[in-house]
mmCIF file of C-alpha atoms and ligand atoms in Angstrom:
data_model
loop_
_atom_site.group_PDB
_atom_site.id
_atom_site.type_symbol
_atom_site.label_atom_id
_atom_site.label_comp_id
_atom_site.label_asym_id
_atom_site.label_seq_id
_atom_site.Cartn_x
_atom_site.Cartn_y
_atom_site.Cartn_z
ATOM 1 C CA UNK E 1 -52.003 244.075 239.136
ATOM 2 C CA UNK E 2 -51.339 240.797 236.692
ATOM 3 C CA UNK E 3 -48.647 240.911 234.354
ATOM 4 C CA UNK E 4 -50.001 241.530 230.124
ATOM 5 C CA UNK E 5 -50.768 238.799 228.648
ATOM 6 C CA UNK E 6 -48.175 238.014 225.541
ATOM 7 C CA UNK E 7 -49.380 234.539 224.596
ATOM 8 C CA UNK E 8 -52.936 233.314 223.488
ATOM 9 C CA UNK E 9 -55.041 229.550 223.952
ATOM 10 C CA UNK E 10 -57.773 230.624 222.216
ATOM 11 C CA UNK E 11 -58.284 228.579 220.076
ATOM 12 C CA UNK E 12 -54.839 226.376 219.923
ATOM 13 C CA UNK E 13 -54.581 223.179 220.328
ATOM 14 C CA UNK E 14 -52.991 222.641 223.587
ATOM 15 C CA UNK E 15 -51.082 218.920 225.036
ATOM 16 C CA UNK E 16 -51.215 218.220 227.879
ATOM 17 C CA UNK E 17 -48.290 215.201 228.720
ATOM 18 C CA UNK E 18 -48.546 213.524 231.700
ATOM 19 C CA UNK E 19 -53.068 214.029 231.764
ATOM 20 C CA UNK E 20 -53.643 211.213 234.063
ATOM 21 C CA UNK E 21 -51.523 212.465 236.401
ATOM 22 C CA UNK E 22 -52.577 214.452 239.941
ATOM 23 C CA UNK E 23 -51.311 217.960 237.911
ATOM 24 C CA UNK E 24 -51.930 217.068 234.375
ATOM 25 C CA UNK E 25 -55.500 216.003 234.967
ATOM 26 C CA UNK E 26 -55.544 219.256 237.382
ATOM 27 C CA UNK E 27 -54.477 221.652 234.538
ATOM 28 C CA UNK E 28 -57.367 219.749 231.815
ATOM 29 C CA UNK E 29 -59.778 220.796 234.475
ATOM 30 C CA UNK E 30 -58.045 224.090 234.292
ATOM 31 C CA UNK E 31 -57.718 224.895 230.699
ATOM 32 C CA UNK E 32 -61.918 223.226 230.018
ATOM 33 C CA UNK E 33 -62.000 226.888 230.865
ATOM 34 C CA UNK E 34 -59.720 228.890 228.590
ATOM 35 C CA UNK E 35 -60.963 228.580 223.922
ATOM 36 C CA UNK E 36 -59.032 225.887 223.349
ATOM 37 C CA UNK E 37 -58.842 222.143 222.084
ATOM 38 C CA UNK E 38 -57.185 220.492 225.018
ATOM 39 C CA UNK E 39 -55.233 217.533 223.435
ATOM 40 C CA UNK E 40 -54.070 214.215 224.876
ATOM 41 C CA UNK E 41 -53.028 211.169 225.053
ATOM 42 C CA UNK E 42 -53.428 207.859 227.077
ATOM 43 C CA UNK E 43 -49.922 206.232 227.778
ATOM 44 C CA UNK E 44 -51.039 203.242 226.635
ATOM 45 C CA UNK E 45 -50.982 204.408 223.233
ATOM 46 C CA UNK E 46 -48.243 206.931 223.513
ATOM 47 C CA UNK E 47 -44.661 205.942 225.670
ATOM 48 C CA UNK E 48 -42.779 209.299 225.821
ATOM 49 C CA UNK E 49 -39.755 207.504 226.824
ATOM 50 C CA UNK E 50 -39.826 206.702 222.673
ATOM 51 C CA UNK E 51 -38.537 208.640 220.709
ATOM 52 C CA UNK E 52 -40.365 208.240 217.237
ATOM 53 C CA UNK E 53 -43.198 207.234 218.957
ATOM 54 C CA UNK E 54 -43.043 210.828 220.262
ATOM 55 C CA UNK E 55 -42.280 212.395 216.866
ATOM 56 C CA UNK E 56 -45.508 210.349 214.696
ATOM 57 C CA UNK E 57 -47.864 211.762 217.693
ATOM 58 C CA UNK E 58 -46.596 215.006 217.338
ATOM 59 C CA UNK E 59 -46.259 214.903 213.911
ATOM 60 C CA UNK E 60 -50.029 213.942 213.400
ATOM 61 C CA UNK E 61 -51.719 215.911 216.329
ATOM 62 C CA UNK E 62 -49.319 219.086 215.413
ATOM 63 C CA UNK E 63 -50.047 221.065 219.055
ATOM 64 C CA UNK E 64 -49.823 224.764 219.347
ATOM 65 C CA UNK E 65 -48.674 224.092 222.505
ATOM 66 C CA UNK E 66 -47.248 221.585 225.865
ATOM 67 C CA UNK E 67 -48.021 221.348 229.175
ATOM 68 C CA UNK E 68 -45.197 218.752 230.379
ATOM 69 C CA UNK E 69 -46.696 217.141 232.805
ATOM 70 C CA UNK E 70 -45.428 214.202 232.655
ATOM 71 C CA UNK E 71 -43.012 212.024 234.452
ATOM 72 C CA UNK E 72 -42.439 209.262 237.310
ATOM 73 C CA UNK E 73 -43.282 210.900 240.376
ATOM 74 C CA UNK E 74 -43.074 209.214 244.000
ATOM 75 C CA UNK E 75 -42.935 209.883 247.626
ATOM 76 C CA UNK E 76 -39.022 209.393 249.746
ATOM 77 C CA UNK E 77 -39.410 205.821 249.527
ATOM 78 C CA UNK E 78 -40.319 205.629 246.124
ATOM 79 C CA UNK E 79 -37.382 208.359 245.182
ATOM 80 C CA UNK E 80 -34.896 205.658 247.457
ATOM 81 C CA UNK E 81 -35.609 202.708 246.228
ATOM 82 C CA UNK E 82 -36.639 203.056 242.575
ATOM 83 C CA UNK E 83 -33.886 205.481 241.981
ATOM 84 C CA UNK E 84 -32.537 204.644 238.738
ATOM 85 C CA UNK E 85 -35.968 204.452 237.317
ATOM 86 C CA UNK E 86 -36.537 208.215 238.460
ATOM 87 C CA UNK E 87 -33.567 209.198 236.423
ATOM 88 C CA UNK E 88 -34.033 207.402 233.406
ATOM 89 C CA UNK E 89 -37.539 208.014 233.050
ATOM 90 C CA UNK E 90 -38.005 211.595 233.685
ATOM 91 C CA UNK E 91 -34.883 211.472 231.413
ATOM 92 C CA UNK E 92 -36.122 210.492 229.026
ATOM 93 C CA UNK E 93 -39.938 211.825 228.541
ATOM 94 C CA UNK E 94 -38.060 215.503 228.692
ATOM 95 C CA UNK E 95 -35.769 215.548 225.957
ATOM 96 C CA UNK E 96 -38.147 213.891 223.831
ATOM 97 C CA UNK E 97 -41.243 216.015 224.954
ATOM 98 C CA UNK E 98 -38.638 218.858 224.309
ATOM 99 C CA UNK E 99 -37.156 218.048 221.212
ATOM 100 C CA UNK E 100 -39.576 217.301 219.839
ATOM 101 C CA UNK E 101 -42.121 220.559 220.547
ATOM 102 C CA UNK E 102 -38.869 222.374 218.555
ATOM 103 C CA UNK E 103 -38.638 220.603 215.759
ATOM 104 C CA UNK E 104 -42.571 220.637 215.410
ATOM 105 C CA UNK E 105 -42.845 224.394 215.584
ATOM 106 C CA UNK E 106 -44.552 224.331 219.118
ATOM 107 C CA UNK E 107 -45.300 228.140 219.994
ATOM 108 C CA UNK E 108 -44.593 227.081 223.905
ATOM 109 C CA UNK E 109 -44.268 224.697 226.412
ATOM 110 C CA UNK E 110 -44.624 224.821 230.330
ATOM 111 C CA UNK E 111 -42.617 222.596 231.919
ATOM 112 C CA UNK E 112 -43.282 220.928 235.181
ATOM 113 C CA UNK E 113 -40.108 220.850 237.680
ATOM 114 C CA UNK E 114 -39.624 220.360 241.422
ATOM 115 C CA UNK E 115 -38.622 222.221 244.424
ATOM 116 C CA UNK E 116 -36.268 219.188 245.444
ATOM 117 C CA UNK E 117 -34.382 220.800 242.373
ATOM 118 C CA UNK E 118 -32.976 222.898 244.992
ATOM 119 C CA UNK E 119 -29.405 222.459 247.737
ATOM 120 C CA UNK E 120 -30.701 220.618 250.693
ATOM 121 C CA UNK E 121 -29.188 222.731 252.516
ATOM 122 C CA UNK E 122 -30.653 225.896 250.721
ATOM 123 C CA UNK E 123 -31.034 229.030 252.185
ATOM 124 C CA UNK E 124 -34.833 229.391 252.876
ATOM 125 C CA UNK E 125 -37.540 230.618 251.745
ATOM 126 C CA UNK E 126 -35.635 229.313 248.843
ATOM 127 C CA UNK E 127 -34.677 232.001 245.758
ATOM 128 C CA UNK E 128 -34.264 230.867 242.287
ATOM 129 C CA UNK E 129 -30.952 231.790 242.439
ATOM 130 C CA UNK E 130 -29.928 228.974 244.688
ATOM 131 C CA UNK E 131 -30.965 225.855 242.353
ATOM 132 C CA UNK E 132 -26.782 224.451 241.167
ATOM 133 C CA UNK E 133 -25.193 226.532 244.340
ATOM 134 C CA UNK E 134 -24.767 223.308 246.079
ATOM 135 C CA UNK E 135 -24.955 219.582 247.005
ATOM 136 C CA UNK E 136 -28.718 218.165 246.716
ATOM 137 C CA UNK E 137 -30.786 215.709 248.840
ATOM 138 C CA UNK E 138 -29.559 212.403 248.309
ATOM 139 C CA UNK E 139 -32.913 210.706 248.596
ATOM 140 C CA UNK E 140 -33.799 212.162 245.813
ATOM 141 C CA UNK E 141 -30.697 212.643 243.532
ATOM 142 C CA UNK E 142 -31.854 210.489 240.539
ATOM 143 C CA UNK E 143 -35.262 212.906 240.300
ATOM 144 C CA UNK E 144 -33.988 216.347 240.652
ATOM 145 C CA UNK E 145 -31.265 215.544 238.226
ATOM 146 C CA UNK E 146 -33.503 214.540 235.732
ATOM 147 C CA UNK E 147 -35.395 217.684 236.725
ATOM 148 C CA UNK E 148 -32.173 220.203 236.700
ATOM 149 C CA UNK E 149 -31.452 218.677 232.842
ATOM 150 C CA UNK E 150 -35.443 219.459 231.626
ATOM 151 C CA UNK E 151 -34.744 223.340 233.230
ATOM 152 C CA UNK E 152 -31.459 223.933 231.227
ATOM 153 C CA UNK E 153 -33.225 221.898 228.488
ATOM 154 C CA UNK E 154 -36.042 224.551 227.804
ATOM 155 C CA UNK E 155 -33.348 227.307 228.800
ATOM 156 C CA UNK E 156 -30.460 226.116 225.507
ATOM 157 C CA UNK E 157 -33.267 225.796 223.317
ATOM 158 C CA UNK E 158 -34.763 229.046 224.270
ATOM 159 C CA UNK E 159 -30.637 230.842 224.078
ATOM 160 C CA UNK E 160 -30.077 229.166 220.931
ATOM 161 C CA UNK E 161 -33.096 228.402 218.835
ATOM 162 C CA UNK E 162 -35.513 231.229 220.414
ATOM 163 C CA UNK E 163 -37.830 228.225 221.838
ATOM 164 C CA UNK E 164 -40.726 229.635 223.951
ATOM 165 C CA UNK E 165 -40.117 227.018 226.490
ATOM 166 C CA UNK E 166 -40.656 227.593 230.180
ATOM 167 C CA UNK E 167 -40.535 226.340 233.853
ATOM 168 C CA UNK E 168 -42.259 226.022 236.907
ATOM 169 C CA UNK E 169 -41.001 225.041 239.604
ATOM 170 C CA UNK E 170 -43.245 223.196 242.164
ATOM 171 C CA UNK E 171 -43.388 222.468 245.889
ATOM 172 C CA UNK E 172 -44.846 219.657 247.237
ATOM 173 C CA UNK E 173 -48.620 219.655 245.468
ATOM 174 C CA UNK E 174 -51.642 217.618 247.346
ATOM 175 C CA UNK E 175 -55.029 217.299 245.804
ATOM 176 C CA UNK E 176 -57.672 215.062 243.509
ATOM 177 C CA UNK E 177 -55.848 212.256 241.308
ATOM 178 C CA UNK E 178 -52.786 211.756 244.270
ATOM 179 C CA UNK E 179 -51.277 208.382 244.381
ATOM 180 C CA UNK E 180 -52.253 206.711 247.938
ATOM 181 C CA UNK E 181 -50.412 203.332 247.350
ATOM 182 C CA UNK E 182 -48.680 202.162 250.770
ATOM 183 C CA UNK E 183 -45.660 202.611 250.490
ATOM 184 C CA UNK E 184 -44.491 204.770 247.774
ATOM 185 C CA UNK E 185 -46.976 208.044 247.973
ATOM 186 C CA UNK E 186 -46.498 211.452 249.355
ATOM 187 C CA UNK E 187 -46.425 211.782 252.930
ATOM 188 C CA UNK E 188 -49.255 213.499 252.688
ATOM 189 C CA UNK E 189 -51.253 211.343 250.667
ATOM 190 C CA UNK E 190 -50.073 208.613 252.937
ATOM 191 C CA UNK E 191 -51.470 209.441 256.284
ATOM 192 C CA UNK E 192 -53.952 210.635 254.835
ATOM 193 C CA UNK E 193 -54.995 207.043 254.513
ATOM 194 C CA UNK E 194 -53.403 205.722 257.659
ATOM 195 C CA UNK E 195 -55.487 207.666 259.925
ATOM 196 C CA UNK E 196 -58.182 206.518 257.639
ATOM 197 C CA UNK E 197 -57.165 203.138 257.934
ATOM 198 C CA UNK E 198 -56.340 203.660 261.582
ATOM 199 C CA UNK E 199 -59.740 204.870 262.287
ATOM 200 C CA UNK E 200 -61.912 201.869 260.689
ATOM 201 C CA UNK E 201 -59.801 199.361 262.261
ATOM 202 C CA UNK E 202 -59.603 201.393 265.258
ATOM 203 C CA UNK E 203 -56.021 200.901 266.311
ATOM 204 C CA UNK E 204 -54.193 203.079 268.948
ATOM 205 C CA UNK E 205 -51.578 204.249 267.045
ATOM 206 C CA UNK E 206 -50.734 206.278 263.683
ATOM 207 C CA UNK E 207 -47.448 206.404 262.419
ATOM 208 C CA UNK E 208 -45.120 208.876 261.453
ATOM 209 C CA UNK E 209 -41.978 208.028 259.500
ATOM 210 C CA UNK E 210 -38.829 210.343 260.541
ATOM 211 C CA UNK E 211 -38.001 212.223 263.441
ATOM 212 C CA UNK E 212 -41.412 215.133 262.250
ATOM 213 C CA UNK E 213 -39.593 217.792 262.169
ATOM 214 C CA UNK E 214 -39.154 218.362 259.000
ATOM 215 C CA UNK E 215 -41.039 220.852 256.910
ATOM 216 C CA UNK E 216 -42.865 220.546 253.808
ATOM 217 C CA UNK E 217 -45.316 223.151 252.103
ATOM 218 C CA UNK E 218 -48.233 222.512 249.967
ATOM 219 C CA UNK E 219 -50.016 223.357 247.680
ATOM 220 C CA UNK E 220 -53.076 222.708 246.268
ATOM 221 C CA UNK E 221 -53.015 221.475 242.807
ATOM 222 C CA UNK E 222 -55.884 223.241 241.612
ATOM 223 C CA UNK E 223 -53.609 226.547 242.600
ATOM 224 C CA UNK E 224 -51.239 225.025 240.230
ATOM 225 C CA UNK E 225 -52.974 224.770 237.570
ATOM 226 C CA UNK E 226 -53.733 228.191 238.142
ATOM 227 C CA UNK E 227 -50.720 229.409 237.534
ATOM 228 C CA UNK E 228 -49.392 227.108 234.757
ATOM 229 C CA UNK E 229 -52.091 228.194 233.204
ATOM 230 C CA UNK E 230 -51.371 232.223 234.055
ATOM 231 C CA UNK E 231 -46.763 231.636 233.293
ATOM 232 C CA UNK E 232 -48.156 230.044 229.389
ATOM 233 C CA UNK E 233 -49.744 233.061 229.265
ATOM 234 C CA UNK E 234 -47.840 235.548 230.479
ATOM 235 C CA UNK E 235 -44.615 234.615 231.156
ATOM 236 C CA UNK E 236 -41.626 234.648 228.293
ATOM 237 C CA UNK E 237 -38.034 234.036 230.165
ATOM 238 C CA UNK E 238 -35.118 232.040 230.988
ATOM 239 C CA UNK E 239 -35.437 231.672 234.286
ATOM 240 C CA UNK E 240 -37.946 229.014 235.964
ATOM 241 C CA UNK E 241 -40.195 230.523 237.928
ATOM 242 C CA UNK E 242 -40.955 228.838 241.521
ATOM 243 C CA UNK E 243 -45.130 228.056 241.759
ATOM 244 C CA UNK E 244 -45.509 228.120 246.350
ATOM 245 C CA UNK E 245 -48.071 228.253 248.795
ATOM 246 C CA UNK E 246 -46.262 231.088 251.052
ATOM 247 C CA UNK E 247 -45.937 228.935 254.398
ATOM 248 C CA UNK E 248 -45.119 225.526 255.520
ATOM 249 C CA UNK E 249 -45.708 222.979 258.491
ATOM 250 C CA UNK E 250 -43.416 220.606 260.130
ATOM 251 C CA UNK E 251 -44.733 216.734 259.318
ATOM 252 C CA UNK E 252 -45.942 216.387 263.164
ATOM 253 C CA UNK E 253 -48.165 219.420 263.019
ATOM 254 C CA UNK E 254 -49.230 217.615 259.512
ATOM 255 C CA UNK E 255 -50.001 214.601 260.961
ATOM 256 C CA UNK E 256 -52.027 216.254 263.668
ATOM 257 C CA UNK E 257 -54.070 217.775 261.297
ATOM 258 C CA UNK E 258 -54.873 215.258 259.211
ATOM 259 C CA UNK E 259 -55.808 213.211 262.349
ATOM 260 C CA UNK E 260 -58.121 215.686 263.449
ATOM 261 C CA UNK E 261 -59.668 215.752 259.852
ATOM 262 C CA UNK E 262 -59.730 212.118 259.481
ATOM 263 C CA UNK E 263 -61.362 211.742 263.400
ATOM 264 C CA UNK E 264 -58.299 209.207 264.379
ATOM 265 C CA UNK E 265 -58.205 210.139 267.565
ATOM 266 C CA UNK E 266 -55.654 207.833 269.344
ATOM 267 C CA UNK E 267 -51.745 208.322 269.218
ATOM 268 C CA UNK E 268 -49.635 209.933 266.708
ATOM 269 C CA UNK E 269 -45.906 207.719 266.953
ATOM 270 C CA UNK E 270 -42.839 207.950 264.969
ATOM 271 C CA UNK E 271 -40.742 206.041 263.190
ATOM 272 C CA UNK E 272 -36.828 207.086 263.566
ATOM 273 C CA UNK E 273 -36.186 204.281 261.491
ATOM 274 C CA UNK E 274 -37.478 206.139 257.661
ATOM 275 C CA UNK E 275 -35.664 209.033 256.314
ATOM 276 C CA UNK E 276 -36.073 212.592 256.852
ATOM 277 C CA UNK E 277 -35.453 214.224 253.835
ATOM 278 C CA UNK E 278 -34.648 217.539 253.400
ATOM 279 C CA UNK E 279 -34.913 219.457 256.930
ATOM 280 C CA UNK E 280 -36.541 222.125 254.633
ATOM 281 C CA UNK E 281 -37.683 223.578 251.500
ATOM 282 C CA UNK E 282 -39.608 226.554 251.673
ATOM 283 C CA UNK E 283 -39.892 228.323 248.174
ATOM 284 C CA UNK E 284 -39.640 232.377 247.502
ATOM 285 C CA UNK E 285 -42.683 233.364 245.255
ATOM 286 C CA UNK E 286 -42.074 236.798 245.301
ATOM 287 C CA UNK E 287 -41.193 236.891 241.377
ATOM 288 C CA UNK E 288 -44.978 235.337 240.512
ATOM 289 C CA UNK E 289 -46.872 237.834 243.290
ATOM 290 C CA UNK E 290 -44.763 240.398 241.735
ATOM 291 C CA UNK E 291 -46.536 239.172 238.442
ATOM 292 C CA UNK E 292 -50.320 239.529 240.347
ATOM 293 C CA UNK E 293 -50.802 235.475 240.880
ATOM 294 C CA UNK E 294 -51.545 233.690 244.124
ATOM 295 C CA UNK E 295 -53.085 231.031 245.722
ATOM 296 C CA UNK E 296 -56.537 230.949 246.815
ATOM 297 C CA UNK E 297 -57.131 227.203 248.482
ATOM 298 C CA UNK E 298 -56.661 227.574 251.852
ATOM 299 C CA UNK E 299 -54.636 225.224 253.759
ATOM 300 C CA UNK E 300 -57.537 223.281 255.476
ATOM 301 C CA UNK E 301 -59.875 223.318 253.478
ATOM 302 C CA UNK E 302 -57.314 221.747 251.165
ATOM 303 C CA UNK E 303 -56.560 219.178 253.456
ATOM 304 C CA UNK E 304 -60.862 218.503 253.029
ATOM 305 C CA UNK E 305 -61.491 218.596 249.974
ATOM 306 C CA UNK E 306 -58.573 215.682 249.158
ATOM 307 C CA UNK E 307 -60.042 213.675 252.174
ATOM 308 C CA UNK E 308 -63.346 214.300 250.599
ATOM 309 C CA UNK E 309 -60.803 213.082 247.377
ATOM 310 C CA UNK E 310 -60.296 210.208 249.180
ATOM 311 C CA UNK E 311 -63.320 208.959 250.357
ATOM 312 C CA UNK E 312 -64.908 209.242 247.240
ATOM 313 C CA UNK E 313 -62.327 207.622 244.769
ATOM 314 C CA UNK E 314 -59.648 205.025 246.981
ATOM 315 C CA UNK E 315 -61.629 204.343 250.398
HETATM 316 O O1 LIG U 401 -43.771 213.261 250.864
HETATM 317 P P1 LIG U 401 -42.534 212.650 250.409
HETATM 318 O O2 LIG U 401 -42.286 211.768 250.727
HETATM 319 O O3 LIG U 401 -42.134 213.914 250.476
HETATM 320 O O4 LIG U 401 -41.461 213.060 252.336
HETATM 321 P P2 LIG U 401 -40.207 214.769 249.843
HETATM 322 C C1 LIG U 401 -41.859 214.320 253.320
HETATM 323 C C2 LIG U 401 -41.613 214.053 254.684
HETATM 324 O O5 LIG U 401 -42.492 213.387 255.013
HETATM 325 C C3 LIG U 401 -40.772 213.356 255.076
HETATM 326 C C4 LIG U 401 -42.167 211.987 256.237
HETATM 327 O O6 LIG U 401 -39.711 213.025 256.476
HETATM 328 C C5 LIG U 401 -41.008 211.581 255.292
HETATM 329 O O7 LIG U 401 -40.540 211.519 256.552
HETATM 330 N N1 LIG U 401 -43.201 211.612 256.073
HETATM 331 C C6 LIG U 401 -43.948 210.831 257.269
HETATM 332 C C7 LIG U 401 -43.490 210.866 254.676
HETATM 333 N N2 LIG U 401 -44.503 209.811 256.981
HETATM 334 C C8 LIG U 401 -44.533 209.713 255.817
HETATM 335 C C9 LIG U 401 -44.920 208.337 254.901
HETATM 336 O O8 LIG U 401 -46.142 207.921 255.362
HETATM 337 N N3 LIG U 401 -45.112 208.528 253.671
HETATM 338 C C10 LIG U 401 -44.869 209.918 253.399
HETATM 339 N N4 LIG U 401 -44.114 209.289 252.094
HETATM 340 N N5 LIG U 401 -43.209 210.674 254.057
HETATM 341 C C11 LIG U 401 -40.629 214.351 247.547
HETATM 342 C C12 LIG U 401 -39.108 213.781 246.716
HETATM 343 O O9 LIG U 401 -38.941 214.824 248.666
HETATM 344 O O10 LIG U 401 -40.857 215.245 247.332
HETATM 345 C C13 LIG U 401 -39.475 213.961 245.032
HETATM 346 O O11 LIG U 401 -38.958 212.142 246.647
HETATM 347 C C14 LIG U 401 -40.240 215.149 244.560
HETATM 348 O O12 LIG U 401 -38.945 214.071 244.428
HETATM 349 C C15 LIG U 401 -41.566 214.990 246.177
HETATM 350 O O13 LIG U 401 -39.594 216.573 244.696
HETATM 351 C C16 LIG U 401 -42.724 216.351 245.779
HETATM 352 O O14 LIG U 401 -40.684 216.284 250.108
HETATM 353 O O15 LIG U 401 -39.572 214.496 250.624
#
């Protein structure tokens, strides 16, 4: 049974920060089924890193609720090569948006974090309590520290000011709107792109970074969006909540699944000069499940949908 609804979006002005990103655009799609007014703004018109601009926009549009899905994101290489940007952009965006939401009387805010906030060697599946119990994975430490700051902003604004600000920690996401930029994408879109090109160019090999042994959990982004709306309506509390799929897969097995869906029939070869990152980060989603929420999109179905989106929009 679902936890009772405690916050209604009916008739509310709901700001989705980051509506062009994969998570933000999925939240907009999901909110279209609610009786609310969706507010969004292009990055060229409002840079969330500029505090005065954020204050002016909030004063003009007065959102009742905010989904904070904006941020500088990318795969393991983007994190490793642009650490200052990942730290600074995300800190500025979170601080400006959360502080301004508080000052302008926003009723409810949901902050989207990431499963990389947890220690590199956290006990699996990772419970929410693992936060700050050990050292982070070095390849994404700056991003993780920014996301931990976001969690703490929500927690402390609630404690000191009584703001109803909550945080959700999603596992690795995929689906429509993903970034396929070679070199900076996350593993799943990167492998779809490479396998597709290898097939088209009749190459004999599909290269997979690292040892192939790290395990990752993937959640279809429309499921994440559904969980975010569910939490906005049904959760109020200082603890961040994990949002996961419930199962993970080794990168080598993921590559084989992608090759199969794409129709690439050559060999899969590993490139051990590339980093593995954290060995495993499967989330414990017991708390969210106890509230009545579960993902709906099966992993192989989600992969097929992601490939179809890639064919229609990227390839
Ligand atoms: O998706 P990914 O970049 O992010 O990499 P993380 C996951 C795993 O896939 C790593 C391997 O072990 C990579 O070595 N991999 C294999 C590849 N081939 C490829 C490839 O072609 N491209 C990429 N990107 N990886 C990120 C964090 O960590 O996940 C972020 O850096 C964030 O901060 C995000 O948390 C969700 O899961 O390792």
